[in-house]
Coordinates of C-alpha atoms and ligand atoms in Angstrom, one line a residue:
M1 CA 0.0 0.0 0.0
K2 CA 3.0 2.3 -0.4
P3 CA 1.3 4.6 -2.9
F4 CA -1.3 5.4 -0.2
P5 CA 0.3 6.9 2.9
G6 CA -2.0 7.5 5.9
P7 CA -2.2 9.3 9.2
P8 CA 0.5 8.5 11.7
A9 CA -0.1 5.1 13.3
H10 CA 0.8 3.6 16.7
W11 CA 3.4 0.8 16.2
L12 CA 1.2 -1.8 17.9
Y13 CA -2.4 -0.6 17.8
G14 CA -2.2 1.2 14.5
H15 CA -5.2 3.5 14.2
A16 CA -7.6 1.5 16.4
H17 CA -7.2 3.9 19.3
E18 CA -8.4 6.7 17.1
F19 CA -11.9 5.2 17.2
S20 CA -13.6 5.8 20.5
Q21 CA -17.3 5.6 19.8
D22 CA -17.7 9.2 21.2
G23 CA -19.6 10.3 18.1
T24 CA -16.6 11.6 16.3
D25 CA -15.3 8.4 14.6
L26 CA -17.0 9.0 11.3
D27 CA -16.1 12.7 11.2
K28 CA -12.5 11.7 11.8
T29 CA -12.6 9.5 8.7
V30 CA -13.9 12.5 6.7
V31 CA -11.0 14.7 7.9
W32 CA -8.6 12.0 6.8
S33 CA -10.3 11.7 3.5
Q34 CA -9.7 15.3 2.8
K35 CA -6.1 15.1 3.8
Y36 CA -5.5 12.1 1.5
P37 CA -7.9 12.7 -1.4
Y38 CA -8.1 9.2 -3.0
G39 CA -7.3 6.7 -0.3
H40 CA -5.1 6.0 2.7
Q41 CA -3.9 3.1 4.9
V42 CA -5.6 2.4 8.1
W43 CA -4.3 -0.2 10.6
F44 CA -6.2 -2.2 13.2
G45 CA -3.3 -3.7 15.2
P46 CA 0.1 -4.7 13.7
F47 CA -1.3 -7.2 11.1
T48 CA -4.6 -5.9 9.7
A49 CA -4.5 -3.0 7.3
Y50 CA -7.1 -1.7 5.0
L51 CA -6.9 0.7 2.1
A52 CA -9.7 3.2 2.9
V53 CA -11.2 4.8 -0.3
Y54 CA -13.9 7.5 -0.8
H55 CA -13.4 8.9 -4.2
P56 CA -16.1 8.1 -6.8
D57 CA -13.6 6.8 -9.4
Y58 CA -12.1 4.5 -6.8
A59 CA -15.6 3.4 -5.7
K60 CA -16.4 2.6 -9.3
A61 CA -13.3 0.5 -9.8
L62 CA -13.8 -1.4 -6.6
L63 CA -17.5 -2.2 -7.0
A64 CA -17.5 -3.1 -10.7
S65 CA -16.1 -6.5 -9.9
S66 CA -17.6 -9.2 -7.7
E67 CA -14.5 -9.5 -5.5
P68 CA -15.3 -11.4 -2.3
K69 CA -16.2 -9.6 1.0
D70 CA -13.3 -9.0 3.3
D71 CA -12.5 -11.9 5.6
V72 CA -12.0 -9.8 8.8
A73 CA -15.0 -7.5 9.4
Y74 CA -17.6 -9.8 7.7
R75 CA -16.1 -12.9 9.4
F76 CA -17.1 -11.5 12.8
M77 CA -20.7 -11.6 11.6
L78 CA -20.5 -15.2 10.4
P79 CA -21.5 -17.0 13.6
W80 CA -24.6 -14.7 13.6
I81 CA -25.9 -14.4 10.0
G82 CA -24.1 -17.3 8.6
D83 CA -22.8 -17.8 5.0
G84 CA -25.9 -16.1 3.5
L85 CA -26.2 -13.6 0.6
L86 CA -24.4 -10.7 2.4
I87 CA -21.2 -12.7 3.1
N88 CA -20.9 -15.6 0.7
S89 CA -19.2 -15.4 -2.7
G90 CA -18.5 -17.3 -6.0
Q91 CA -21.0 -19.8 -7.3
K92 CA -22.9 -20.1 -4.1
W93 CA -23.6 -16.3 -4.0
Y94 CA -24.5 -16.4 -7.7
R95 CA -27.0 -19.2 -7.2
H96 CA -28.6 -17.7 -4.2
R97 CA -28.8 -14.2 -5.7
R98 CA -30.6 -15.7 -8.7
L99 CA -32.9 -17.7 -6.5
L100 CA -33.9 -14.7 -4.3
T101 CA -34.2 -11.9 -6.8
P102 CA -37.8 -12.8 -7.8
G103 CA -38.7 -12.3 -4.1
F104 CA -38.3 -8.5 -4.8
H105 CA -40.4 -8.5 -7.9
Y106 CA -42.6 -5.4 -8.5
D107 CA -45.8 -7.3 -8.0
I108 CA -44.6 -8.7 -4.6
L109 CA -43.5 -5.3 -3.4
K110 CA -46.8 -3.9 -4.4
S111 CA -48.6 -6.3 -2.0
Y112 CA -46.3 -5.2 0.9
V113 CA -47.4 -1.6 1.0
Q114 CA -50.5 -2.3 3.1
E115 CA -48.6 -4.6 5.5
I116 CA -46.0 -1.8 6.1
A117 CA -48.7 0.8 6.5
E118 CA -50.4 -1.4 9.1
S119 CA -47.2 -1.9 11.1
T120 CA -46.6 1.9 11.0
K121 CA -50.1 2.6 12.3
I122 CA -49.5 0.3 15.3
M123 CA -46.4 2.3 16.1
L124 CA -48.2 5.6 15.7
D125 CA -51.0 4.5 18.0
K126 CA -48.3 3.8 20.6
W127 CA -46.7 7.3 20.0
E128 CA -50.1 8.9 20.7
L129 CA -49.9 7.8 24.2
L130 CA -46.3 9.1 24.6
S131 CA -46.5 12.4 22.8
T132 CA -46.2 15.7 24.6
K133 CA -44.6 18.9 23.4
E134 CA -42.4 19.1 26.4
R135 CA -40.9 15.7 26.8
S136 CA -38.9 13.9 24.0
V137 CA -39.3 10.2 23.1
E138 CA -36.5 7.8 22.0
L139 CA -37.8 6.7 18.7
Y140 CA -35.1 4.4 17.3
H141 CA -36.3 1.5 19.4
H142 CA -39.9 1.9 18.3
I143 CA -38.9 2.2 14.7
S144 CA -36.8 -1.0 14.9
L145 CA -39.7 -2.9 16.3
M146 CA -41.9 -1.5 13.5
T147 CA -39.5 -2.5 10.7
L148 CA -39.0 -5.9 12.3
D149 CA -42.8 -6.4 12.3
S150 CA -42.9 -5.4 8.6
I151 CA -40.2 -7.7 7.4
L152 CA -41.6 -10.6 9.4
K153 CA -45.0 -10.1 7.8
C154 CA -43.7 -9.4 4.3
A155 CA -40.8 -11.7 3.8
F156 CA -41.7 -14.5 6.2
S157 CA -45.5 -14.5 6.5
F158 CA -45.0 -14.4 10.2
H159 CA -47.5 -12.3 12.1
S160 CA -45.8 -11.4 15.4
N161 CA -47.0 -9.2 18.2
C162 CA -43.5 -7.8 18.5
Q163 CA -44.5 -4.1 18.7
L164 CA -46.9 -4.6 21.6
E165 CA -44.7 -7.0 23.6
S166 CA -43.0 -5.3 26.6
N167 CA -39.5 -6.4 25.6
N168 CA -38.3 -8.0 22.4
S169 CA -35.2 -10.2 22.9
Y170 CA -34.4 -10.4 19.2
I171 CA -34.1 -6.6 18.8
Q172 CA -31.9 -6.5 21.9
A173 CA -29.8 -9.3 20.6
V174 CA -29.3 -7.5 17.3
Y175 CA -28.2 -4.3 19.1
E176 CA -25.8 -6.3 21.2
L177 CA -24.4 -8.2 18.2
G178 CA -23.8 -5.0 16.1
F179 CA -22.1 -3.3 19.0
L180 CA -19.9 -6.3 19.9
A181 CA -18.9 -7.0 16.2
S182 CA -17.7 -3.4 15.8
E183 CA -15.9 -3.5 19.2
R184 CA -14.1 -6.7 18.3
F185 CA -12.8 -5.1 15.2
K186 CA -10.9 -2.4 17.2
T187 CA -9.1 -4.8 19.5
F188 CA -6.7 -6.8 17.4
Q189 CA -6.1 -9.5 20.0
H190 CA -9.8 -10.2 19.7
H191 CA -9.5 -11.0 16.0
Y192 CA -8.4 -14.5 17.0
D193 CA -11.4 -16.7 17.7
L194 CA -9.5 -18.7 20.4
I195 CA -8.9 -15.6 22.4
Y196 CA -12.2 -13.8 21.7
Y197 CA -14.6 -16.5 22.8
L198 CA -12.9 -16.6 26.2
T199 CA -13.4 -12.9 26.8
P200 CA -16.5 -11.5 28.5
N201 CA -17.4 -9.8 25.1
G202 CA -17.0 -13.1 23.3
I203 CA -19.3 -14.8 25.8
R204 CA -21.9 -12.1 25.4
F205 CA -21.6 -12.4 21.6
R206 CA -22.3 -16.2 21.7
R207 CA -25.3 -15.6 24.0
A208 CA -26.8 -12.9 21.8
C209 CA -26.2 -15.2 18.7
N210 CA -28.2 -18.0 20.4
L211 CA -31.0 -15.6 21.2
A212 CA -31.1 -14.3 17.6
H213 CA -31.1 -17.9 16.3
E214 CA -33.9 -19.0 18.6
H215 CA -36.0 -16.2 17.0
T216 CA -35.2 -17.2 13.4
D217 CA -35.7 -20.9 14.1
K218 CA -39.2 -20.1 15.4
V219 CA -40.0 -18.2 12.2
I220 CA -38.8 -21.1 10.0
H221 CA -40.5 -23.8 12.0
Q222 CA -43.8 -22.0 11.9
R223 CA -43.7 -21.6 8.2
K224 CA -42.6 -25.2 7.6
E225 CA -45.6 -26.4 9.7
A226 CA -48.0 -24.1 7.8
L227 CA -46.7 -25.6 4.5
K228 CA -47.6 -29.1 5.7
N229 CA -51.2 -28.0 5.2
E230 CA -52.2 -29.1 1.6
K231 CA -54.3 -26.1 1.1
E232 CA -51.6 -23.6 2.1
L233 CA -49.1 -25.5 -0.2
E234 CA -51.6 -25.3 -3.1
R235 CA -52.2 -21.6 -2.5
I236 CA -48.4 -21.0 -2.7
K237 CA -48.0 -23.1 -5.8
E238 CA -50.7 -21.1 -7.6
K239 CA -49.1 -17.8 -6.6
K240 CA -47.2 -16.2 -9.5
H241 CA -44.8 -14.6 -7.1
R242 CA -43.8 -16.2 -3.8
D243 CA -42.6 -14.4 -0.8
F244 CA -39.0 -14.7 0.3
L245 CA -39.3 -17.6 2.8
D246 CA -41.5 -19.6 0.5
I247 CA -39.0 -19.3 -2.3
L248 CA -36.3 -20.7 0.1
L249 CA -38.5 -23.5 1.4
C250 CA -39.7 -24.6 -2.1
S251 CA -36.4 -24.2 -4.0
R252 CA -35.0 -27.4 -5.5
D253 CA -31.7 -27.9 -7.5
E254 CA -31.5 -29.9 -10.7
N255 CA -31.4 -33.1 -8.6
G256 CA -34.6 -32.1 -6.7
I257 CA -32.6 -31.3 -3.5
G258 CA -33.7 -28.3 -1.4
L259 CA -31.5 -25.9 0.5
S260 CA -29.7 -27.4 3.5
D261 CA -31.0 -26.3 6.9
E262 CA -27.7 -24.4 7.5
D263 CA -28.1 -22.4 4.2
L264 CA -31.8 -21.8 4.9
R265 CA -31.1 -20.4 8.3
A266 CA -28.2 -18.2 7.1
E267 CA -30.5 -16.6 4.5
V268 CA -33.3 -16.1 7.0
D269 CA -30.8 -14.6 9.6
T270 CA -29.3 -12.4 6.9
F271 CA -32.6 -11.0 5.6
M272 CA -34.1 -10.7 9.1
F273 CA -31.2 -8.5 10.1
E274 CA -30.6 -6.6 6.8
G275 CA -34.3 -6.3 6.2
H276 CA -35.1 -4.4 9.4
D277 CA -32.0 -2.8 11.0
T278 CA -31.0 -0.8 7.9
T279 CA -34.4 0.7 7.3
A280 CA -34.8 1.5 11.1
S281 CA -31.6 3.5 10.8
G282 CA -32.8 5.2 7.5
I283 CA -36.2 6.2 9.0
S284 CA -34.8 7.4 12.3
W285 CA -32.1 9.6 10.8
L286 CA -34.7 11.0 8.3
L287 CA -37.0 12.0 11.1
Y288 CA -34.0 13.6 12.9
C289 CA -33.1 15.6 9.7
L290 CA -36.8 16.7 9.3
A291 CA -37.0 17.7 13.0
Q292 CA -33.9 19.9 12.5
H293 CA -35.4 21.5 9.4
P294 CA -39.1 22.4 10.1
E295 CA -39.4 24.2 6.7
H296 CA -38.6 20.9 4.8
Q297 CA -40.8 18.9 7.3
Q298 CA -43.7 21.1 6.5
K299 CA -43.3 20.9 2.7
C300 CA -43.2 17.1 3.0
R301 CA -46.3 17.2 5.2
E302 CA -48.2 19.3 2.7
E303 CA -47.3 17.0 -0.1
I304 CA -48.4 13.9 1.9
Q305 CA -51.6 15.5 3.2
E306 CA -52.7 16.3 -0.4
L307 CA -52.1 12.6 -1.4
L308 CA -53.8 11.1 1.6
G309 CA -56.8 13.6 1.5
G310 CA -57.6 13.3 5.2
Q311 CA -57.5 9.5 5.2
E312 CA -54.7 7.2 6.5
K313 CA -54.9 4.7 3.7
F314 CA -51.6 4.6 1.8
E315 CA -51.9 3.5 -1.9
W316 CA -49.1 2.0 -4.0
E317 CA -49.4 4.9 -6.5
F318 CA -48.5 7.4 -3.9
L319 CA -44.9 6.1 -3.8
S320 CA -44.1 7.7 -7.1
N321 CA -46.0 10.9 -6.3
M322 CA -44.2 12.3 -3.3
P323 CA -41.1 13.9 -5.0
Y324 CA -40.3 16.4 -2.2
T325 CA -40.4 13.7 0.6
T326 CA -38.3 11.4 -1.7
M327 CA -35.6 14.1 -2.1
C328 CA -35.5 14.6 1.7
L329 CA -35.1 10.9 2.1
K330 CA -32.3 10.7 -0.4
E331 CA -30.6 13.7 1.3
S332 CA -30.8 12.0 4.7
L333 CA -29.4 8.8 3.2
R334 CA -26.5 10.9 1.9
L335 CA -25.7 12.4 5.3
Y336 CA -26.5 9.4 7.3
P337 CA -26.0 6.3 5.2
P338 CA -27.4 3.3 7.1
L339 CA -24.5 1.1 6.0
P340 CA -21.6 3.6 6.3
G341 CA -19.0 1.4 4.7
V342 CA -18.4 -1.9 2.7
S343 CA -15.2 -3.8 2.1
R344 CA -13.6 -6.4 -0.1
K345 CA -10.6 -8.7 -0.2
L346 CA -8.9 -8.5 -3.6
S347 CA -8.5 -11.8 -5.4
K348 CA -6.4 -10.1 -8.0
P349 CA -4.5 -6.7 -8.2
L350 CA -6.8 -3.7 -8.5
I351 CA -5.7 -0.8 -10.8
F352 CA -7.4 2.5 -10.1
P353 CA -8.2 4.9 -13.0
D354 CA -5.2 7.1 -12.1
G355 CA -2.9 4.2 -12.6
K356 CA -2.2 3.5 -8.9
Q357 CA -2.6 -0.1 -7.9
V358 CA -2.8 -2.5 -4.9
P359 CA -2.0 -6.2 -5.0
A360 CA -4.1 -9.3 -4.6
G361 CA -4.9 -10.1 -1.0
C362 CA -5.3 -6.4 0.0
L363 CA -8.3 -5.4 2.0
V364 CA -10.1 -2.4 0.5
A365 CA -12.8 -0.5 2.4
L366 CA -15.1 2.0 0.8
S367 CA -16.3 4.6 3.2
I368 CA -19.8 5.5 1.9
Y369 CA -20.0 8.1 4.7
S370 CA -16.9 10.0 3.5
L371 CA -17.8 9.5 -0.2
H372 CA -21.1 11.2 0.5
R373 CA -19.4 14.1 2.2
N374 CA -16.6 14.5 -0.3
P375 CA -16.4 18.3 -0.9
N376 CA -15.1 17.8 -4.5
F377 CA -18.4 16.3 -5.4
W378 CA -20.9 17.9 -3.0
D379 CA -21.1 21.7 -2.4
D380 CA -21.3 22.5 1.3
P381 CA -21.5 18.8 2.1
E382 CA -22.5 19.1 5.8
K383 CA -25.7 21.0 4.9
F384 CA -29.0 19.2 4.6
N385 CA -30.3 20.4 1.2
P386 CA -32.8 18.1 -0.5
L387 CA -32.7 20.2 -3.6
R388 CA -29.5 18.5 -4.6
F389 CA -31.7 15.7 -5.8
T390 CA -34.0 17.7 -8.2
P391 CA -33.8 16.2 -11.7
E392 CA -31.8 19.2 -12.9
N393 CA -29.3 19.2 -10.1
S394 CA -28.8 15.4 -10.4
E395 CA -27.9 15.6 -14.1
N396 CA -24.2 16.4 -13.9
K397 CA -23.5 14.3 -10.8
H398 CA -20.7 11.7 -10.8
H399 CA -22.7 8.4 -10.9
H400 CA -20.6 7.0 -8.1
S401 CA -20.7 9.9 -5.7
Y402 CA -23.9 8.7 -4.1
L403 CA -24.1 5.0 -3.2
P404 CA -26.3 4.4 -0.1
F405 CA -27.2 1.0 -1.6
S406 CA -23.9 0.3 -3.2
V407 CA -23.7 -0.6 -7.0
G408 CA -22.5 -3.4 -9.2
P409 CA -23.2 -7.1 -8.8
R410 CA -23.2 -6.9 -5.0
N411 CA -25.6 -4.0 -4.7
C412 CA -28.4 -4.1 -2.2
I413 CA -31.0 -6.7 -3.3
G414 CA -33.6 -5.1 -0.9
Q415 CA -33.3 -1.4 -2.1
H416 CA -36.7 -1.1 -3.6
F417 CA -38.4 -2.7 -0.6
A418 CA -36.3 -0.3 1.6
M419 CA -37.2 2.8 -0.3
N420 CA -40.9 1.9 -0.3
E421 CA -40.9 1.1 3.4
M422 CA -39.1 4.3 4.4
K423 CA -41.5 6.4 2.2
V424 CA -44.7 4.8 3.6
A425 CA -43.5 5.2 7.2
A426 CA -42.4 8.8 6.7
A427 CA -45.7 9.7 5.1
L428 CA -47.8 8.2 7.8
I429 CA -45.7 9.7 10.6
L430 CA -45.7 13.2 9.2
N431 CA -49.4 13.0 8.6
R432 CA -50.0 12.4 12.3
F433 CA -47.1 14.1 14.1
E434 CA -45.0 17.2 14.2
L435 CA -41.4 16.6 15.1
E436 CA -39.0 18.7 17.0
V437 CA -35.3 18.2 18.0
D438 CA -34.6 17.7 21.7
E439 CA -31.6 20.0 22.1
V440 CA -30.4 18.4 25.4
N441 CA -30.4 14.9 23.9
L442 CA -28.7 15.2 20.5
P443 CA -27.8 11.9 18.8
I444 CA -24.2 10.6 19.0
K445 CA -23.4 8.9 15.7
T446 CA -21.9 5.5 16.0
P447 CA -21.2 2.9 13.3
Q448 CA -22.2 -0.5 14.6
I449 CA -22.4 -2.3 11.2
V450 CA -25.4 0.0 10.7
L451 CA -25.3 3.7 11.5
R452 CA -26.9 4.1 14.9
S453 CA -26.9 6.7 17.6
K454 CA -25.3 5.8 20.9
N455 CA -28.0 7.4 22.9
G456 CA -30.9 6.7 20.5
I457 CA -32.8 9.4 18.5
H458 CA -34.8 11.6 20.9
L459 CA -37.4 13.8 19.4
K460 CA -40.4 15.8 20.7
I461 CA -43.5 14.5 18.9
K462 CA -46.7 16.4 18.9
K463 CA -50.0 15.0 17.6
L464 CA -51.4 17.2 14.8
E465 CA -55.0 18.6 15.1
K466 CA -57.3 16.8 12.6
Ligands
LIG501 C1 -32.1 1.8 3.9 C2 -32.0 0.5 3.8 C3 -30.8 -0.2 3.3 C4 -29.6 0.2 2.9 C5 -29.0 1.6 3.0 C6 -28.9 -1.0 2.4 C7 -27.6 -0.9 1.9 C8 -26.9 -2.0 1.4 C9 -25.5 -2.0 1.0 C10 -24.6 -0.7 1.0 C11 -25.2 -3.2 0.6 C12 -23.8 -3.7 0.0 C13 -23.1 -4.4 1.2 C14 -21.7 -4.9 0.9 O1 -21.2 -4.7 -0.2 O2 -21.2 -5.6 1.8 C15 -26.4 -4.1 0.8 C16 -26.4 -5.4 0.5 C17 -27.5 -6.2 0.8 N1 -28.7 -5.8 1.3 FE1 -29.2 -3.9 1.8 N2 -29.7 -2.0 2.5 C18 -30.9 -1.6 2.9 C19 -32.0 -2.4 3.1 C20 -32.1 -3.8 2.8 C21 -33.3 -4.6 3.0 C22 -34.6 -4.0 3.4 C23 -32.9 -5.8 2.7 C24 -33.8 -7.1 2.7 C25 -35.0 -7.1 2.6 C26 -31.5 -5.8 2.3 C27 -30.8 -7.0 2.0 C28 -29.5 -6.9 1.5 C29 -28.7 -8.1 1.2 C30 -29.2 -9.5 1.3 C31 -27.5 -7.6 0.7 C32 -26.4 -8.5 0.1 C33 -26.6 -8.6 -1.4 C34 -25.5 -9.3 -2.2 O3 -24.3 -9.3 -1.8 O4 -25.9 -9.9 -3.2 N3 -31.0 -4.6 2.4 N4 -27.4 -3.3 1.3

């Protein structure tokens, strides 16, 4: 990585000590990205180094190929989400991606809109009991439960009562797993399984994994039982488009053999996590941005109220008729990308457009967060300005300067589902509530696989007069 010098590093810890989870970690990476405009080295201990990149041309070069995911950061998630679509590579990835793509067909997504709206309304009814103008409410947790409820219904035909239960062990386990996986990364001794699983954090990680797996096993078991019913099986066979879990359960290879239990659970764990935690982050940060900017919040509300016409029934057609809200959503995904970074391990040398290159075996991490705040491609990058995304202003943008869902063969398979869910939720929330920032409880950004806030997202929510 000689062509890419980096900030001074400690001889043993490298840069790991620079990351303290005090809310400045991501901003530090932005400062470095401005000092080293294309890429720089970053070390986690004496043996693990990444090339961090954040220039659109570099992002394009990295994501055009289907290089495998890196075998350090993603490996820490393996005991939890298994070798599913997010982590696997080669022929297995290709087969599973082809198998699962029809689960996100337009007709299927259309049928999900009502399910998402129902889940959102359950959450809003809860908020009515909590809302006062004076006191703020921590919303991230409520939103996580709502997005979990939605993905369970949509992808897994599992009708849970998770939003109304007093505590949900799966959501707590996911929070714990995200936190522990990112902590593990920063302590190089913990990179070794033998050491890690003897530490208190390793023990906590195993326990949280077991809790998460209990939840997914329950979902799989219930659907398998339902499919033993001839009528239910017939109903699915007649359906033109099956939902995600039914695709997995009914899939057969050329020899008539279905997915192994291990592969099945890995995919369910992957989609259960990716399908709710990312959108919970996206919706939470969007609400925070709108609370900070009442003028944009009001414009979105007017647009939505006109569509809804005094009702709370959300129609599929509305999704393509809410341009202002969509621009605000895109802008919040720019400032607060739910997945702030992705990384790869090169199987062959990678030559960047400026001729610089790194060898096979190198770990390359794209910081989506720094890319989205690169001042060479975004004017006044820290400012929330949804008008960046008007059709005219989008025309001359570098195609790889905005990548919340990544691009190329390993892009996000759930991006249309995610955009729909975030729009439905935003519309119904703004139709019922006014949002205001709680100045004494401002969020502390923390990347824990997804972008969270260390202290949650506290907003004052006030019910609107009818
Ligand atoms: C705002 C919401 C979301 C964002 C910002 C997001 C972002 C991303 C990004 C950046 C990647 C690339 C990861 C990498 O290269 O390692 C990805 C992959 C993936 N996403 Fe999403 N995602 C979101 C929602 C969802 C949803 C709702 C689902 C499922 C229903 C989902 C399922 C996946 C899967 C399975 C992959 C791996 C795809 C593959 O490698 O073939 N995501 N997502």
